[in-house]
Amino acid sequence: MFASLKVKDAIADYFRENFGKRPSVDTDNPDIIINVHIFQDNCTLSIDSSGESLHKRGYRVKQGDAPLNEVLAAGMIYISGWLGNSDFMDPMCGSGTLPIEAAMIAQNIPPAKFRKEFAFQLWNDFDPLLWEKVTEPVEKREFRHKIYASDISGSNLLNAQTNARRALVFNKIQFACTDFKNLDIDLDNATIVTNPPYGERLKENDLDGLYAMIGERLKHQYAGNSAWILSSSIDSLKFVGLKPAQRIDLFNGALKCKFNNYRLFEGKEK
Ligand SMILES: C[S@@+](CC[C@H](N)C(=O)[O-])C[C@H]1O[C@@H](n2cnc3c(N)ncnc32)[C@H](O)[C@@H]1O
């Protein structure tokens, strides 16, 4: 606290000396947030231009037990290379973060579309006309493929539908409440991105069995597509039983995960 008090006093003294009065500070909801970073002999003061964390897109009202951060979900989709040029599926969609971000990417909807404000809009030199110009509607892309989202849990699926409505992408996603084991969708050349339970926050009785089922379904029902699985449960991932074409290290919060890609062929890849 000592460092932040010194900085606050210095800023207050500056204003008193130059303008004859101290600025008043709302400590619960400040208009201007100043970060102090001290490393060895150097102190850096910076003004936070964003305010509320950028990953909060503003569309999520309902979340399940283990929702993905929206920014991580968008990043996973970009890593998979999917840009809306084929069908997309998340068969364990929870609160719907992956299909919603996919629908926004496919239609070129800016990620901050639903955000109320940025901290820099309260700065003295904020130029509302310039802001209006740079945020003029970007061209919405037409999306002609399908996005499938399903989950075994009815309440999670309901959350996903509510969030999709808020993000104005509900009509771009086909929802189903079903066990992935019984999901029967005809996909070709599609991208499947999913985030199954890891057994960390969500308790799953037979995690290895669940991953084995995922592998079996991918191989037998979804040949001809590309699947990506994010999981921190490295041991369970082995039960998928397919050889990953790529293994990428990603962090889901503090959890070190693998983001594995499986190219699904019928028979053996030559
Ligand atoms: C880690 S959560 C997914 C979170 C999601 N990515 C989000 O952002 O909210 C895993 C989801 O898998 C679902 N699930 C577990 N077993 C399933 C199964 N056999 N078939 C379909 N969904 C399943 C759970 O209900 C849960 O919603």
Short mmCIF file of C-alpha atoms and ligand atoms in Angstrom, two decimals:
data_model
loop_
_atom_site.label_atom_id
_atom_site.label_comp_id
_atom_site.label_asym_id
_atom_site.label_seq_id
_atom_site.Cartn_x
_atom_site.Cartn_y
_atom_site.Cartn_z
CA MET A 1 0.00 0.00 0.00
CA PHE A 2 2.89 2.39 0.73
CA ALA A 3 3.90 2.69 -2.93
CA SER A 4 0.35 3.37 -4.10
CA LEU A 5 -0.18 5.99 -1.36
CA LYS A 6 3.03 7.78 -2.38
CA VAL A 7 1.89 7.85 -6.00
CA LYS A 8 -1.58 9.08 -5.05
CA ASP A 9 -0.07 11.88 -2.91
CA ALA A 10 2.30 12.88 -5.72
CA ILE A 11 -0.56 13.11 -8.22
CA ALA A 12 -2.71 15.06 -5.75
CA ASP A 13 0.20 17.47 -5.00
CA TYR A 14 0.73 18.04 -8.71
CA PHE A 15 -2.88 19.09 -9.18
CA ARG A 16 -2.90 21.25 -6.05
CA GLU A 17 0.28 23.06 -7.14
CA ASN A 18 -0.88 23.58 -10.74
CA PHE A 19 -4.64 24.05 -10.36
CA GLY A 20 -5.07 25.05 -6.71
CA LYS A 21 -7.20 22.03 -5.72
CA ARG A 22 -6.82 18.31 -5.09
CA PRO A 23 -8.67 15.92 -7.39
CA SER A 24 -11.35 13.91 -5.63
CA VAL A 25 -11.10 10.15 -5.98
CA ASP A 26 -13.92 7.63 -5.95
CA THR A 27 -12.01 4.64 -4.53
CA ASP A 28 -14.79 2.14 -5.37
CA ASN A 29 -15.37 3.11 -8.98
CA PRO A 30 -12.55 5.38 -10.18
CA ASP A 31 -12.82 7.14 -13.55
CA ILE A 32 -9.09 6.90 -14.17
CA ILE A 33 -7.09 3.82 -13.19
CA ILE A 34 -3.34 4.24 -12.78
CA ASN A 35 -1.05 1.22 -12.62
CA VAL A 36 2.23 1.39 -10.72
CA HIS A 37 4.86 -1.16 -11.65
CA ILE A 38 8.14 -1.24 -9.77
CA PHE A 39 11.06 -3.37 -10.93
CA GLN A 40 14.43 -2.89 -9.23
CA ASP A 41 15.15 0.89 -9.48
CA ASN A 42 12.53 1.66 -12.08
CA CYS A 43 8.96 2.70 -11.44
CA THR A 44 6.56 2.84 -14.37
CA LEU A 45 3.26 4.68 -14.08
CA SER A 46 0.69 3.87 -16.73
CA ILE A 47 -2.90 4.84 -17.32
CA ASP A 48 -5.27 1.95 -18.00
CA SER A 49 -7.03 2.76 -21.27
CA SER A 50 -9.43 -0.22 -21.20
CA GLY A 51 -11.12 -0.25 -17.80
CA GLU A 52 -13.01 -3.48 -17.39
CA SER A 53 -11.01 -6.48 -18.55
CA LEU A 54 -11.02 -6.84 -22.36
CA HIS A 55 -12.03 -10.50 -22.32
CA LYS A 56 -15.46 -9.48 -21.00
CA ARG A 57 -17.29 -9.04 -24.27
CA GLY A 58 -20.56 -8.06 -22.60
CA TYR A 59 -22.78 -10.82 -24.04
CA ARG A 60 -22.34 -13.39 -21.28
CA VAL A 61 -25.12 -13.31 -18.70
CA LYS A 62 -25.22 -17.01 -17.96
CA GLN A 63 -22.30 -19.30 -17.40
CA GLY A 64 -21.87 -22.92 -16.42
CA ASP A 65 -19.33 -24.25 -13.95
CA ALA A 66 -16.24 -24.04 -16.12
CA PRO A 67 -16.70 -21.47 -18.89
CA LEU A 68 -13.83 -20.63 -21.23
CA ASN A 69 -12.54 -17.10 -21.23
CA GLU A 70 -13.97 -15.50 -24.41
CA VAL A 71 -10.54 -14.37 -25.60
CA LEU A 72 -9.10 -17.88 -25.19
CA ALA A 73 -12.06 -19.33 -27.11
CA ALA A 74 -11.55 -16.85 -29.99
CA GLY A 75 -7.80 -17.59 -29.97
CA MET A 76 -8.46 -21.34 -30.15
CA ILE A 77 -10.69 -20.83 -33.19
CA TYR A 78 -8.04 -18.71 -34.92
CA ILE A 79 -5.38 -21.37 -34.15
CA SER A 80 -7.65 -23.99 -35.75
CA GLY A 81 -7.62 -21.84 -38.91
CA TRP A 82 -11.43 -21.66 -39.09
CA LEU A 83 -12.69 -18.36 -40.46
CA GLY A 84 -16.24 -19.30 -41.40
CA ASN A 85 -15.41 -21.11 -44.61
CA SER A 86 -16.94 -24.46 -43.53
CA ASP A 87 -19.22 -25.90 -40.83
CA PHE A 88 -18.18 -25.67 -37.16
CA MET A 89 -19.17 -27.83 -34.20
CA ASP A 90 -18.70 -27.89 -30.42
CA PRO A 91 -20.38 -31.03 -29.04
CA MET A 92 -19.64 -30.09 -25.38
CA CYS A 93 -20.48 -26.39 -25.62
CA GLY A 94 -21.29 -25.57 -21.95
CA SER A 95 -22.28 -21.89 -21.89
CA GLY A 96 -21.62 -21.63 -25.62
CA THR A 97 -18.43 -19.57 -25.70
CA LEU A 98 -16.84 -21.40 -28.66
CA PRO A 99 -19.90 -21.42 -30.97
CA ILE A 100 -20.74 -17.80 -30.09
CA GLU A 101 -17.19 -16.59 -30.78
CA ALA A 102 -17.21 -18.68 -33.98
CA ALA A 103 -20.45 -17.02 -35.13
CA MET A 104 -18.95 -13.58 -34.43
CA ILE A 105 -15.72 -14.40 -36.30
CA ALA A 106 -17.65 -15.85 -39.25
CA GLN A 107 -19.73 -12.69 -39.63
CA ASN A 108 -16.90 -10.25 -38.90
CA ILE A 109 -18.67 -8.89 -35.79
CA PRO A 110 -16.17 -6.82 -33.72
CA PRO A 111 -15.50 -8.50 -30.34
CA ALA A 112 -16.16 -5.29 -28.39
CA LYS A 113 -19.54 -4.67 -30.06
CA PHE A 114 -21.50 -5.18 -26.83
CA ARG A 115 -19.11 -3.36 -24.52
CA LYS A 116 -20.62 -0.25 -22.92
CA GLU A 117 -17.45 1.84 -22.62
CA PHE A 118 -13.67 1.96 -22.48
CA ALA A 119 -11.78 3.88 -19.76
CA PHE A 120 -10.20 6.18 -22.37
CA GLN A 121 -13.64 7.58 -23.16
CA LEU A 122 -13.39 9.43 -19.82
CA TRP A 123 -10.05 11.03 -20.67
CA ASN A 124 -9.94 14.80 -21.24
CA ASP A 125 -8.63 14.47 -24.77
CA PHE A 126 -11.18 11.82 -25.85
CA ASP A 127 -12.51 12.76 -29.28
CA PRO A 128 -16.08 11.41 -29.70
CA LEU A 129 -16.22 12.28 -33.42
CA LEU A 130 -13.03 10.37 -34.14
CA TRP A 131 -14.36 7.45 -32.07
CA GLU A 132 -17.58 7.41 -34.07
CA LYS A 133 -15.58 7.37 -37.28
CA VAL A 134 -13.35 4.46 -36.30
CA THR A 135 -16.25 2.42 -34.97
CA GLU A 136 -18.50 2.96 -37.97
CA PRO A 137 -20.06 -0.40 -38.71
CA VAL A 138 -17.55 -2.69 -40.34
CA GLU A 139 -18.91 -4.71 -43.19
CA LYS A 140 -20.76 -7.77 -41.88
CA ARG A 141 -19.72 -10.93 -43.69
CA GLU A 142 -22.38 -13.26 -44.94
CA PHE A 143 -22.03 -16.72 -43.38
CA ARG A 144 -23.50 -19.58 -45.37
CA HIS A 145 -22.33 -22.60 -43.36
CA LYS A 146 -23.65 -24.10 -40.14
CA ILE A 147 -22.53 -23.93 -36.52
CA TYR A 148 -23.62 -26.83 -34.29
CA ALA A 149 -23.58 -26.55 -30.49
CA SER A 150 -24.66 -29.33 -28.15
CA ASP A 151 -24.24 -30.42 -24.56
CA ILE A 152 -25.47 -33.27 -22.37
CA SER A 153 -26.70 -30.80 -19.74
CA GLY A 154 -30.05 -29.09 -20.35
CA SER A 155 -29.24 -26.16 -18.05
CA ASN A 156 -25.86 -25.56 -19.71
CA LEU A 157 -27.52 -25.59 -23.11
CA LEU A 158 -30.11 -23.08 -21.88
CA ASN A 159 -27.26 -20.80 -20.74
CA ALA A 160 -25.63 -21.13 -24.16
CA GLN A 161 -28.88 -20.18 -25.88
CA THR A 162 -29.39 -17.14 -23.63
CA ASN A 163 -25.83 -15.97 -24.28
CA ALA A 164 -26.20 -16.50 -28.03
CA ARG A 165 -29.36 -14.38 -28.04
CA ARG A 166 -27.51 -11.60 -26.22
CA ALA A 167 -24.70 -11.77 -28.78
CA LEU A 168 -27.31 -11.62 -31.61
CA VAL A 169 -26.02 -14.88 -33.12
CA PHE A 170 -28.78 -17.24 -31.94
CA ASN A 171 -30.11 -17.80 -35.47
CA LYS A 172 -26.64 -18.78 -36.71
CA ILE A 173 -26.27 -21.72 -34.28
CA GLN A 174 -28.13 -25.04 -34.26
CA PHE A 175 -28.47 -26.19 -30.65
CA ALA A 176 -29.15 -29.70 -29.34
CA CYS A 177 -29.26 -31.21 -25.87
CA THR A 178 -27.59 -34.56 -26.26
CA ASP A 179 -24.75 -36.80 -25.17
CA PHE A 180 -21.92 -36.62 -27.72
CA LYS A 181 -22.15 -40.41 -27.77
CA ASN A 182 -25.53 -40.11 -29.54
CA LEU A 183 -24.90 -37.01 -31.63
CA ASP A 184 -25.40 -37.78 -35.27
CA ILE A 185 -24.58 -34.85 -37.53
CA ASP A 186 -23.46 -35.12 -41.11
CA LEU A 187 -20.26 -33.10 -41.32
CA ASP A 188 -17.78 -32.83 -44.14
CA ASN A 189 -14.58 -30.80 -44.13
CA ALA A 190 -15.80 -29.11 -40.94
CA THR A 191 -13.86 -27.93 -37.89
CA ILE A 192 -14.73 -29.36 -34.48
CA VAL A 193 -13.38 -27.43 -31.49
CA THR A 194 -14.27 -28.55 -27.99
CA ASN A 195 -13.33 -28.27 -24.36
CA PRO A 196 -14.42 -31.42 -22.50
CA PRO A 197 -14.38 -31.69 -18.70
CA TYR A 198 -10.86 -31.96 -17.24
CA GLY A 199 -11.89 -33.34 -13.86
CA GLU A 200 -10.56 -30.13 -12.19
CA ARG A 201 -13.60 -27.96 -11.70
CA LEU A 202 -16.08 -30.44 -13.15
CA LYS A 203 -16.08 -33.86 -11.55
CA GLU A 204 -16.53 -36.61 -14.07
CA ASN A 205 -16.79 -40.16 -12.76
CA ASP A 206 -15.04 -41.83 -15.63
CA LEU A 207 -12.89 -39.20 -17.30
CA ASP A 208 -10.77 -41.71 -19.22
CA GLY A 209 -13.94 -43.42 -20.49
CA LEU A 210 -15.32 -40.04 -21.62
CA TYR A 211 -12.15 -39.28 -23.61
CA ALA A 212 -12.18 -42.79 -25.12
CA MET A 213 -15.80 -42.19 -26.23
CA ILE A 214 -14.77 -38.84 -27.80
CA GLY A 215 -11.97 -40.59 -29.75
CA GLU A 216 -14.27 -43.38 -30.87
CA ARG A 217 -16.95 -40.93 -32.10
CA LEU A 218 -14.44 -38.73 -33.89
CA LYS A 219 -12.95 -41.71 -35.70
CA HIS A 220 -16.17 -43.46 -36.66
CA GLN A 221 -18.75 -40.69 -37.06
CA TYR A 222 -16.67 -37.65 -37.99
CA ALA A 223 -14.07 -38.86 -40.47
CA GLY A 224 -13.29 -36.22 -43.09
CA ASN A 225 -13.16 -33.39 -40.56
CA SER A 226 -10.58 -31.71 -38.34
CA ALA A 227 -11.02 -31.84 -34.54
CA TRP A 228 -9.33 -29.79 -31.83
CA ILE A 229 -9.53 -30.70 -28.14
CA LEU A 230 -8.40 -28.49 -25.26
CA SER A 231 -7.66 -30.27 -21.99
CA SER A 232 -5.41 -30.05 -18.95
CA SER A 233 -5.90 -33.74 -18.32
CA ILE A 234 -2.90 -35.04 -20.26
CA ASP A 235 -3.44 -38.61 -19.06
CA SER A 236 -7.07 -38.65 -20.20
CA LEU A 237 -6.14 -37.16 -23.59
CA LYS A 238 -4.18 -40.37 -24.27
CA PHE A 239 -7.51 -42.25 -24.11
CA VAL A 240 -8.69 -40.39 -27.24
CA GLY A 241 -6.55 -43.01 -28.96
CA LEU A 242 -5.85 -40.93 -32.09
CA LYS A 243 -2.49 -39.52 -33.12
CA PRO A 244 -2.50 -35.72 -32.86
CA ALA A 245 -1.33 -33.90 -35.99
CA GLN A 246 -0.43 -30.95 -33.73
CA ARG A 247 -0.04 -30.43 -30.00
CA ILE A 248 -0.11 -26.82 -28.81
CA ASP A 249 0.52 -25.62 -25.24
CA LEU A 250 -2.17 -23.24 -23.99
CA PHE A 251 -3.12 -21.96 -20.55
CA ASN A 252 -6.76 -21.98 -19.51
CA GLY A 253 -6.40 -19.55 -16.60
CA ALA A 254 -3.73 -21.15 -14.43
CA LEU A 255 -4.26 -24.61 -15.93
CA LYS A 256 -1.57 -25.78 -18.33
CA CYS A 257 -3.39 -27.46 -21.22
CA LYS A 258 -2.73 -29.19 -24.49
CA PHE A 259 -4.71 -28.10 -27.53
CA ASN A 260 -4.51 -31.16 -29.77
CA ASN A 261 -5.50 -31.36 -33.41
CA TYR A 262 -6.73 -34.64 -34.90
CA ARG A 263 -7.11 -34.92 -38.66
CA LEU A 264 -9.84 -37.48 -39.06
CA PHE A 265 -9.40 -39.88 -41.93
CA GLU A 266 -11.23 -43.06 -42.75
CA GLY A 267 -8.85 -45.95 -42.29
CA LYS A 268 -5.19 -44.99 -42.07
CA GLU A 269 -3.64 -41.76 -43.36
CA LYS A 270 -1.28 -42.65 -46.19
C1 LIG B 1 -15.50 -27.61 -19.56
S1 LIG B 1 -17.21 -27.59 -19.91
C2 LIG B 1 -17.30 -26.67 -21.41
C3 LIG B 1 -17.29 -25.20 -21.15
C4 LIG B 1 -17.58 -24.37 -22.38
N1 LIG B 1 -16.48 -24.40 -23.32
C5 LIG B 1 -17.92 -22.93 -21.97
O1 LIG B 1 -17.23 -22.00 -22.41
O2 LIG B 1 -18.85 -22.73 -21.18
C6 LIG B 1 -17.54 -29.22 -20.42
C7 LIG B 1 -18.96 -29.47 -20.87
O3 LIG B 1 -19.05 -30.81 -21.34
C8 LIG B 1 -20.36 -31.27 -21.08
N2 LIG B 1 -20.35 -32.73 -21.18
C9 LIG B 1 -19.81 -33.65 -20.35
N3 LIG B 1 -19.99 -34.90 -20.82
C10 LIG B 1 -20.66 -34.79 -22.00
C11 LIG B 1 -21.12 -35.71 -22.98
N4 LIG B 1 -20.94 -37.02 -22.82
N5 LIG B 1 -21.74 -35.24 -24.09
C12 LIG B 1 -21.94 -33.91 -24.26
N6 LIG B 1 -21.52 -32.97 -23.36
C13 LIG B 1 -20.89 -33.40 -22.25
C14 LIG B 1 -20.66 -30.72 -19.70
O4 LIG B 1 -22.06 -30.69 -19.48
C15 LIG B 1 -19.99 -29.34 -19.76
O5 LIG B 1 -20.93 -28.36 -20.14
#
